[in-house]
XYZ file of N, CA and C in Angstrom:
618
model
N 25.455 -15.613 -2.508
C 24.513 -16.310 -3.565
C 22.918 -16.030 -3.067
N 22.317 -15.673 -4.341
C 21.334 -15.308 -3.999
C 20.141 -16.791 -3.838
N 19.069 -16.764 -3.061
C 17.894 -17.367 -2.406
C 17.295 -18.006 -3.524
N 16.452 -19.180 -2.844
C 15.140 -19.688 -3.540
C 13.595 -18.621 -3.551
N 13.550 -19.139 -5.004
C 12.239 -18.524 -5.432
C 11.206 -19.677 -4.496
N 10.311 -19.216 -3.514
C 9.135 -20.173 -2.977
C 8.089 -19.769 -3.141
N 7.063 -20.793 -2.756
C 5.342 -20.437 -2.388
C 5.248 -21.538 -1.400
N 4.252 -21.003 -0.198
C 3.829 -21.913 1.035
C 2.400 -21.478 0.920
N 1.665 -22.265 0.847
C 0.291 -22.517 0.563
C -0.398 -23.480 1.899
N -1.487 -23.175 2.080
C -2.573 -24.078 2.831
C -4.068 -24.790 1.637
N -4.061 -25.869 1.479
C -4.626 -25.880 0.320
C -5.231 -27.507 1.164
N -6.940 -26.939 0.930
C -8.367 -28.209 0.593
C -7.512 -29.513 0.347
N -8.206 -30.491 0.806
C -7.841 -31.946 0.097
C -8.261 -31.935 -1.342
N -9.652 -31.376 -1.432
C -10.014 -31.113 -3.178
C -9.407 -30.479 -3.712
N -8.193 -29.216 -3.199
C -7.701 -28.674 -4.303
C -7.257 -27.201 -3.886
N -8.050 -26.876 -3.332
C -8.748 -25.183 -3.427
C -7.779 -24.803 -1.933
N -7.214 -23.189 -2.326
C -6.844 -22.136 -1.310
C -7.118 -21.114 -0.619
N -8.828 -20.928 -1.782
C -9.034 -19.729 -0.946
C -10.075 -19.750 -1.996
N -11.572 -19.087 -1.192
C -13.007 -19.172 -1.789
C -12.679 -18.102 -3.333
N -13.807 -18.301 -3.702
C -14.135 -17.730 -4.886
C -14.246 -16.213 -5.149
N -15.189 -15.689 -4.245
C -14.965 -14.664 -3.725
C -14.250 -13.517 -3.118
N -13.682 -13.006 -2.719
C -12.976 -11.634 -1.713
C -14.137 -11.834 -0.840
N -15.147 -11.272 -0.959
C -16.151 -11.168 0.212
C -16.655 -11.907 1.049
N -15.772 -13.759 1.088
C -15.803 -14.505 1.678
C -14.698 -14.965 2.093
N -13.400 -14.156 1.810
C -12.147 -14.361 2.769
C -12.521 -14.098 3.753
N -11.932 -14.687 4.977
C -12.257 -14.464 6.094
C -13.689 -15.169 6.596
N -14.465 -15.651 5.726
C -15.711 -16.165 6.337
C -15.327 -17.522 6.665
N -16.081 -18.063 6.858
C -16.239 -19.354 8.213
C -15.119 -20.793 7.407
N -15.634 -20.394 6.032
C -14.746 -21.706 4.896
C -13.256 -21.796 5.401
N -13.060 -20.265 4.555
C -11.520 -19.666 4.840
C -10.869 -19.841 6.421
N -12.035 -19.735 7.224
C -10.834 -19.776 8.690
C -11.008 -21.531 8.809
N -11.630 -22.111 8.511
C -12.034 -23.757 8.539
C -10.673 -24.241 8.001
N -10.419 -23.636 6.868
C -8.848 -24.274 6.162
C -8.228 -23.461 6.842
N -7.821 -22.506 7.318
C -6.542 -22.115 8.118
C -6.639 -22.093 9.581
N -7.395 -22.762 10.381
C -7.281 -23.560 11.718
C -6.285 -23.926 12.221
N -5.258 -24.486 11.190
C -4.316 -25.337 11.940
C -3.571 -24.185 12.390
N -3.236 -23.367 12.032
C -2.111 -22.356 12.213
C -2.715 -20.980 12.803
N -3.972 -20.700 13.707
C -4.540 -19.916 14.479
C -4.158 -19.910 16.285
N -3.621 -20.965 16.500
C -3.404 -21.688 17.835
C -2.129 -20.734 18.009
N -1.237 -21.067 16.645
C 0.111 -21.060 17.109
C 1.032 -20.008 17.714
N 1.710 -20.230 18.396
C 2.479 -19.064 18.737
C 3.209 -18.277 18.026
N 3.995 -18.669 16.633
C 4.072 -17.819 16.120
C 3.179 -16.962 15.696
N 2.356 -17.437 14.912
C 1.552 -16.545 13.865
C 0.704 -15.409 15.178
N 0.346 -15.876 16.362
C 0.061 -14.714 17.666
C 1.281 -14.217 17.988
N 2.033 -14.044 17.989
C 3.524 -13.080 17.738
C 3.327 -11.999 16.742
N 3.235 -13.014 15.701
C 3.347 -12.036 14.040
C 2.323 -11.048 14.087
N 1.351 -11.214 14.610
C -0.111 -10.308 14.113
C -0.722 -9.836 15.448
N 0.278 -10.149 16.705
C 0.001 -9.160 17.956
C -1.555 -9.798 18.714
N -1.393 -10.823 18.708
C -2.587 -11.843 19.110
C -2.934 -11.685 20.493
N -0.961 -11.420 20.896
C -1.644 -11.552 22.526
C -0.460 -12.660 22.856
N 0.423 -12.851 24.303
C 1.051 -13.788 24.562
C 0.572 -15.150 24.851
N 1.424 -15.996 24.470
C 1.028 -17.998 24.209
C 0.841 -18.350 23.287
N 0.225 -19.213 23.220
C 0.281 -19.800 21.611
C 0.849 -21.721 21.531
N 0.553 -21.994 21.259
C 1.032 -23.751 21.203
C 2.282 -23.451 20.166
N 3.096 -24.417 20.626
C 4.641 -24.283 20.488
C 4.662 -26.415 19.322
N 5.986 -26.780 18.767
C 5.234 -27.786 17.842
C 5.974 -27.488 16.684
N 5.994 -28.767 15.835
C 6.499 -28.430 14.874
C 5.294 -27.452 13.857
N 4.280 -27.568 13.906
C 3.540 -26.641 13.081
C 4.060 -24.948 12.902
N 4.474 -24.851 14.582
C 4.899 -23.320 14.886
C 6.076 -23.452 14.224
N 6.773 -24.097 14.338
C 8.628 -23.961 13.672
C 8.497 -24.121 12.653
N 7.553 -24.674 11.594
C 7.558 -24.535 10.065
C 6.994 -23.353 9.678
N 6.119 -22.660 10.445
C 5.454 -21.437 10.149
C 6.790 -20.201 10.759
N 7.082 -20.653 11.720
C 8.807 -19.762 11.713
C 9.666 -19.757 11.082
N 9.909 -20.795 10.578
C 11.441 -21.003 9.589
C 10.515 -20.550 8.358
N 9.277 -20.596 7.979
C 8.635 -19.806 6.491
C 9.248 -18.119 6.955
N 8.824 -17.659 7.570
C 9.137 -16.664 8.155
C 10.274 -15.753 7.750
N 11.141 -16.713 8.491
C 12.928 -16.368 8.246
C 13.126 -16.450 7.400
N 12.836 -17.642 6.692
C 13.714 -17.139 5.154
C 13.379 -16.336 4.125
N 12.487 -15.734 4.427
C 11.865 -14.983 3.704
C 12.377 -13.624 3.770
N 13.045 -13.112 2.158
C 13.949 -11.740 2.550
C 12.964 -10.310 1.596
N 11.996 -11.101 1.098
C 10.870 -10.344 0.359
C 9.879 -11.055 -0.160
N 8.650 -10.245 -0.571
C 7.359 -11.248 -0.774
C 6.890 -10.638 -2.319
N 6.139 -11.331 -3.249
C 5.898 -11.044 -4.362
C 4.332 -11.388 -3.897
N 3.376 -10.433 -4.701
C 1.669 -10.868 -4.429
C 1.123 -10.624 -5.880
N 0.077 -10.789 -6.170
C -0.899 -10.096 -6.795
C -1.360 -9.268 -6.426
N -1.997 -8.262 -7.338
C -3.232 -7.507 -6.901
C -4.844 -7.903 -6.315
N -5.175 -8.925 -6.129
C -6.480 -9.256 -5.806
C -5.905 -9.673 -4.254
N -4.825 -10.102 -4.112
C -4.160 -10.378 -2.765
C -4.207 -9.431 -1.609
N -3.435 -8.123 -2.666
C -3.321 -6.793 -2.187
C -4.658 -6.680 -1.623
N -5.486 -6.352 -2.395
C -6.520 -5.484 -2.381
C -7.602 -6.250 -1.297
N -7.539 -7.726 -0.740
C -8.077 -8.040 -0.377
C -7.460 -8.142 1.113
N -5.885 -7.873 1.108
C -5.527 -7.718 2.898
C -5.394 -6.544 3.010
N -5.066 -5.011 2.277
C -4.810 -3.979 2.431
C -6.452 -3.644 3.375
N -7.184 -3.979 3.501
C -8.560 -3.599 4.537
C -8.160 -5.149 5.600
N -7.738 -6.166 5.585
C -8.114 -7.279 6.447
C -6.633 -7.185 7.543
N -5.436 -6.480 6.857
C -4.169 -7.125 7.798
C -4.462 -5.835 8.843
N -3.653 -6.403 9.818
C -3.241 -5.441 10.882
C -2.846 -3.938 10.387
N -2.747 -2.711 11.142
C -2.004 -1.501 10.702
C -0.396 -2.063 10.504
N 0.395 -2.829 11.514
C 1.887 -3.704 11.065
C 1.271 -4.545 10.524
N 1.658 -4.717 9.246
C 1.525 -5.693 8.448
C 2.172 -7.104 8.466
N 1.547 -8.238 8.265
C 2.408 -9.523 9.124
C 3.587 -9.821 8.161
N 3.936 -8.888 7.187
C 5.198 -9.472 6.089
C 7.110 -9.320 6.804
N 7.107 -8.080 7.530
C 7.996 -7.368 8.110
C 8.938 -7.350 6.844
N 9.149 -7.223 5.570
C 10.099 -6.991 4.664
C 9.310 -6.442 3.452
N 10.238 -5.895 2.444
C 9.403 -4.864 1.288
C 8.351 -6.441 0.510
N 7.392 -5.948 -0.073
C 6.388 -6.787 -1.000
C 6.467 -5.960 -2.003
N 6.252 -6.754 -2.936
C 6.179 -6.018 -4.436
C 4.548 -6.686 -5.163
N 4.324 -5.722 -5.210
C 2.428 -6.163 -5.747
C 2.924 -5.977 -7.628
N 2.349 -6.827 -8.196
C 2.517 -7.465 -9.660
C 0.887 -6.604 -9.706
N 0.871 -5.412 -10.317
C -0.561 -4.501 -10.639
C -0.688 -3.433 -12.155
N -1.412 -2.993 -12.958
C -1.516 -2.435 -13.763
C -1.369 -0.838 -13.007
N -1.949 -1.106 -11.528
C -1.939 0.340 -11.100
C -0.888 1.009 -10.576
N -0.605 2.695 -11.139
C 0.642 3.437 -10.595
C -0.172 3.985 -9.278
N 0.917 3.711 -8.063
C 0.914 3.935 -6.929
C 2.526 4.474 -6.238
N 2.722 5.062 -5.303
C 3.806 5.187 -4.717
C 3.683 4.308 -3.647
N 4.981 3.782 -3.222
C 5.020 2.552 -1.966
C 4.558 3.761 -0.799
N 3.950 2.306 -0.244
C 2.780 2.521 0.880
C 3.708 1.597 2.084
N 4.417 2.495 2.914
C 5.066 2.199 4.184
C 4.096 1.525 5.351
N 4.311 0.689 5.838
C 3.473 0.609 6.975
C 4.606 0.367 8.316
N 3.922 0.084 9.657
C 4.887 0.202 10.790
C 5.621 -1.122 10.674
N 6.570 -1.481 11.180
C 7.241 -2.909 11.652
C 7.866 -3.488 10.052
N 7.933 -2.907 9.346
C 9.222 -3.412 8.441
C 8.644 -3.372 6.868
N 7.020 -3.448 6.853
C 6.856 -3.819 5.847
C 6.291 -2.731 4.892
N 7.180 -2.447 3.759
C 6.513 -1.603 2.678
C 6.492 -2.306 1.293
N 4.968 -1.698 0.764
C 4.730 -2.471 -0.244
C 5.040 -1.642 -1.346
N 5.669 -2.063 -2.576
C 5.817 -1.318 -3.666
C 5.190 -2.034 -4.728
N 4.509 -1.579 -5.468
C 3.835 -1.826 -6.906
C 4.405 -1.693 -8.447
N 4.276 -2.784 -8.925
C 5.294 -3.110 -10.123
C 4.481 -3.183 -11.616
N 4.644 -2.362 -12.487
C 3.763 -2.527 -13.464
C 4.205 -3.084 -14.972
N 5.361 -3.757 -14.734
C 6.059 -3.893 -15.552
C 5.832 -5.647 -15.561
N 5.259 -6.413 -15.120
C 4.982 -7.861 -15.180
C 5.903 -8.446 -13.717
N 6.216 -10.050 -13.962
C 5.945 -10.791 -13.384
C 7.809 -11.088 -13.087
N 8.608 -10.968 -14.174
C 9.431 -11.103 -13.527
C 10.561 -9.541 -13.027
N 9.738 -8.684 -13.936
C 10.110 -7.231 -12.982
C 9.962 -7.448 -11.639
N 9.505 -7.779 -11.120
C 8.568 -7.638 -9.692
C 9.810 -8.926 -9.234
N 10.043 -9.374 -9.698
C 10.622 -10.668 -9.149
C 12.388 -10.526 -9.016
N 12.632 -9.591 -9.878
C 14.008 -9.399 -10.077
C 14.671 -7.897 -8.857
N 13.076 -7.461 -8.870
C 13.405 -6.220 -7.587
C 12.815 -7.086 -6.320
N 12.180 -8.098 -6.060
C 12.245 -8.879 -4.804
C 13.502 -9.502 -4.859
N 14.094 -9.901 -5.898
C 15.541 -10.907 -5.777
C 16.119 -9.879 -4.925
N 16.511 -8.495 -5.373
C 17.440 -7.876 -5.089
C 17.279 -7.144 -3.448
N 15.968 -7.256 -3.473
C 15.632 -6.345 -1.982
C 16.196 -7.952 -1.326
N 16.185 -9.142 -1.105
C 16.165 -10.302 -0.778
C 17.412 -10.141 -0.495
N 18.364 -9.869 -0.951
C 19.819 -10.411 -0.679
C 20.013 -11.664 -0.843
N 20.836 -12.456 0.285
C 21.240 -13.947 0.214
C 19.592 -14.829 0.644
N 18.352 -13.920 0.944
C 17.522 -14.711 1.562
C 16.416 -15.370 0.778
N 15.633 -16.085 0.594
C 14.634 -16.596 -0.349
C 13.509 -15.304 -0.852
N 12.540 -15.611 -1.633
C 11.647 -14.645 -2.342
C 10.476 -15.503 -2.416
N 9.495 -15.190 -1.642
C 8.446 -15.873 -1.485
C 7.189 -15.116 -2.478
N 6.690 -16.208 -3.115
C 5.588 -15.661 -3.946
C 4.220 -15.784 -2.915
N 3.877 -15.033 -2.175
C 2.710 -14.547 -1.327
C 1.269 -15.372 -1.828
N 1.002 -14.888 -3.275
C -0.197 -15.211 -4.066
C -0.982 -14.350 -4.541
N -2.029 -14.123 -5.061
C -3.015 -15.650 -5.006
C -2.833 -16.239 -5.490
N -3.673 -17.278 -5.916
C -3.296 -18.099 -6.863
C -3.110 -18.103 -8.244
N -3.318 -17.302 -8.983
C -3.378 -16.565 -10.130
C -1.722 -16.180 -10.332
N -1.511 -15.711 -9.470
C -0.219 -14.797 -9.399
C 0.989 -16.203 -10.005
N 0.659 -17.004 -8.462
C 1.527 -18.254 -8.131
C 1.789 -19.148 -9.309
N 0.610 -19.297 -10.124
C 0.166 -20.107 -11.556
C 1.195 -19.263 -12.343
N 0.893 -18.274 -12.450
C 2.179 -17.565 -13.741
C 3.507 -17.447 -13.133
N 3.904 -17.259 -11.955
C 5.044 -18.089 -11.862
C 5.737 -19.241 -12.054
N 4.827 -20.255 -11.735
C 4.953 -21.676 -11.631
C 5.117 -22.070 -13.330
N 4.124 -21.703 -14.309
C 4.225 -21.876 -15.623
C 5.151 -20.913 -16.277
N 5.718 -19.759 -15.821
C 6.895 -19.305 -16.084
C 8.487 -20.166 -15.970
N 8.234 -20.981 -14.911
C 9.332 -21.973 -14.397
C 10.184 -20.923 -13.583
N 9.717 -19.969 -13.039
C 10.111 -18.996 -12.180
C 10.422 -19.703 -11.020
N 9.917 -20.512 -9.935
C 9.624 -21.112 -9.064
C 10.508 -22.449 -8.706
N 11.359 -22.381 -7.715
C 12.125 -23.258 -7.260
C 11.783 -24.565 -6.374
N 10.793 -24.038 -5.307
C 10.271 -24.702 -4.750
C 8.793 -24.366 -3.869
N 8.093 -25.575 -3.352
C 6.645 -24.998 -3.015
C 5.913 -26.091 -1.876
N 5.779 -25.651 -0.786
C 5.110 -26.085 0.263
C 3.819 -26.138 0.483
N 2.894 -27.605 0.648
C 1.549 -27.119 0.889
C 1.461 -27.464 2.384
N 0.615 -26.944 3.270
C -0.013 -27.432 4.677
C -1.211 -28.156 3.804
N -1.491 -29.751 3.840
C -2.865 -29.995 3.618
C -3.928 -30.316 4.526
N -4.782 -29.373 4.327
C -5.780 -29.133 5.393
C -6.890 -30.528 4.874
N -7.475 -31.086 6.079
C -8.314 -32.039 6.052
C -9.807 -31.585 6.114
N -10.180 -30.754 5.247
C -11.364 -29.829 4.877
C -11.873 -29.747 3.088
N -12.746 -29.880 2.730
C -13.121 -29.769 1.829
C -13.969 -28.516 1.311
N -13.456 -27.951 0.010
C -14.152 -26.861 -0.224
C -15.231 -26.861 -1.095
N -15.189 -27.649 -2.395
C -16.441 -27.930 -3.143
C -16.447 -27.063 -4.486
N -16.097 -25.885 -3.925
C -15.891 -24.907 -5.334
C -14.687 -23.418 -4.730
N -13.793 -22.873 -5.474
C -13.216 -21.375 -5.163
C -12.163 -21.068 -6.200
N -11.089 -21.029 -5.732
C -9.767 -20.892 -6.281
C -8.749 -22.148 -6.053
N -8.707 -22.963 -7.279
C -7.968 -24.038 -7.191
C -6.565 -23.601 -7.439
N -5.544 -24.696 -6.837
C -4.358 -24.005 -6.659
C -3.397 -24.434 -8.110
N -3.720 -25.388 -8.843
C -3.282 -26.051 -10.267
C -4.344 -26.187 -11.077
N -5.507 -24.949 -11.146
C -6.053 -24.879 -12.049
C -5.584 -24.207 -12.929
N -4.669 -24.658 -14.540
C -4.237 -24.227 -15.781
C -3.149 -24.239 -15.789
N -2.095 -25.008 -14.761
C -0.993 -25.107 -14.407
C -0.302 -25.781 -15.780
N 0.958 -25.516 -16.388
C 1.540 -26.190 -17.604
C 2.030 -27.492 -17.185
N 1.267 -28.386 -17.621
C 2.031 -29.466 -16.846
C 3.054 -30.266 -17.969
N 3.018 -29.760 -18.940
C 4.019 -30.273 -20.321
C 5.446 -29.522 -20.264
N 5.482 -28.205 -18.750
C 6.954 -27.295 -18.631
C 7.099 -27.890 -16.836
N 6.268 -28.148 -16.324
C 6.874 -28.324 -14.826
C 6.368 -29.949 -14.444
N 7.765 -30.216 -13.622
C 7.995 -31.012 -13.366
C 8.417 -31.262 -11.743
N 7.623 -32.011 -10.949
C 7.650 -31.993 -9.362
C 8.346 -33.307 -9.008
N 9.531 -33.154 -7.845
C 9.859 -34.148 -6.714
C 9.364 -34.192 -5.498
N 8.790 -34.904 -4.775
C 9.006 -34.688 -3.814
C 10.153 -34.460 -2.514
N 9.859 -33.664 -1.817
C 11.381 -33.907 -0.670
C 11.273 -33.981 0.599
N 9.939 -33.386 0.905
C 9.678 -33.554 2.290
C 8.314 -33.941 2.351
N 7.864 -34.669 3.100
C 6.033 -35.055 3.962
C 6.462 -34.916 5.210
N 5.374 -34.617 6.138
C 5.595 -34.031 7.654
C 4.216 -34.213 8.121
N 3.803 -35.426 8.561
C 2.146 -35.047 9.098
C 2.009 -34.379 10.227
N 1.053 -33.738 10.616
C 1.052 -33.053 12.073
C -0.217 -33.525 12.682
N -0.592 -32.995 13.415
C -2.118 -33.560 13.965
C -2.920 -32.462 13.659
N -3.067 -31.653 12.597
C -3.740 -30.535 12.134
C -3.923 -31.043 10.567
N -2.417 -31.092 10.095
C -2.536 -30.741 8.397
C -0.940 -31.845 8.521
N -1.257 -32.046 6.909
C -0.102 -32.876 6.430
C 1.311 -31.695 5.670
N 2.194 -31.628 5.862
C 3.371 -30.695 5.264
C 3.854 -30.938 4.133
N 4.027 -30.912 2.961
C 4.114 -31.278 1.573
C 5.511 -30.280 0.997
N 6.947 -30.859 0.654
C 7.669 -30.210 0.141
C 7.906 -30.757 -1.160
N 7.683 -29.963 -2.355
C 8.259 -30.230 -3.816
C 9.559 -29.300 -4.343
N 10.234 -29.997 -4.961
C 11.458 -29.180 -5.742
C 10.764 -29.059 -7.022
N 11.199 -28.024 -7.725
C 10.226 -27.730 -9.053
C 11.426 -27.864 -10.074
N 10.848 -28.106 -11.238
C 11.886 -28.515 -12.321
C 11.545 -27.769 -13.534
N 11.529 -27.880 -14.853
C 11.480 -27.364 -15.856
C 11.769 -28.878 -16.870
N 10.667 -29.572 -17.579
C 10.503 -30.844 -18.093
C 11.389 -30.243 -19.114
């Protein structure tokens, strides 16, 4: 049986998941947003930052998200930012399908990540990701615009938010432009940790 389609992001208390400018990605504000994850053992292992790191529920959630993912989909903006920021061994370790108008041969990286560039829309990218994922889940990795496209097309089964106790003030809002007339949510999990609150929602079409 095919797996689920989901996304999992960190969000500020005022609803932002990234700064508005690519130049500010990896800047101080973004680092504060993501600071809950940096000490975790799994993140350190996955990015090859060295041994050690914190265990606990945050770490378990990060590891579970990685293990359930058989393929990822992302937009061109996220790929452009990550192409220069990710280490040589990109942190996905699965096929990644990039929704773009750019025609480009697949880009294979060490460690099992291969980026495939899909030129015929979000559904085509998702179909290819489903096939690659087998019985595992497909993660819509980002960015915000791509997540919103899938959400408004009713192609998301569930999503998780790590709600971080920081304020952005401006940037990319996760739900800016959501079609609330089509999308209904059901809270299926809420789990606080010392640094963030993990919220999980099932998605259905109204």
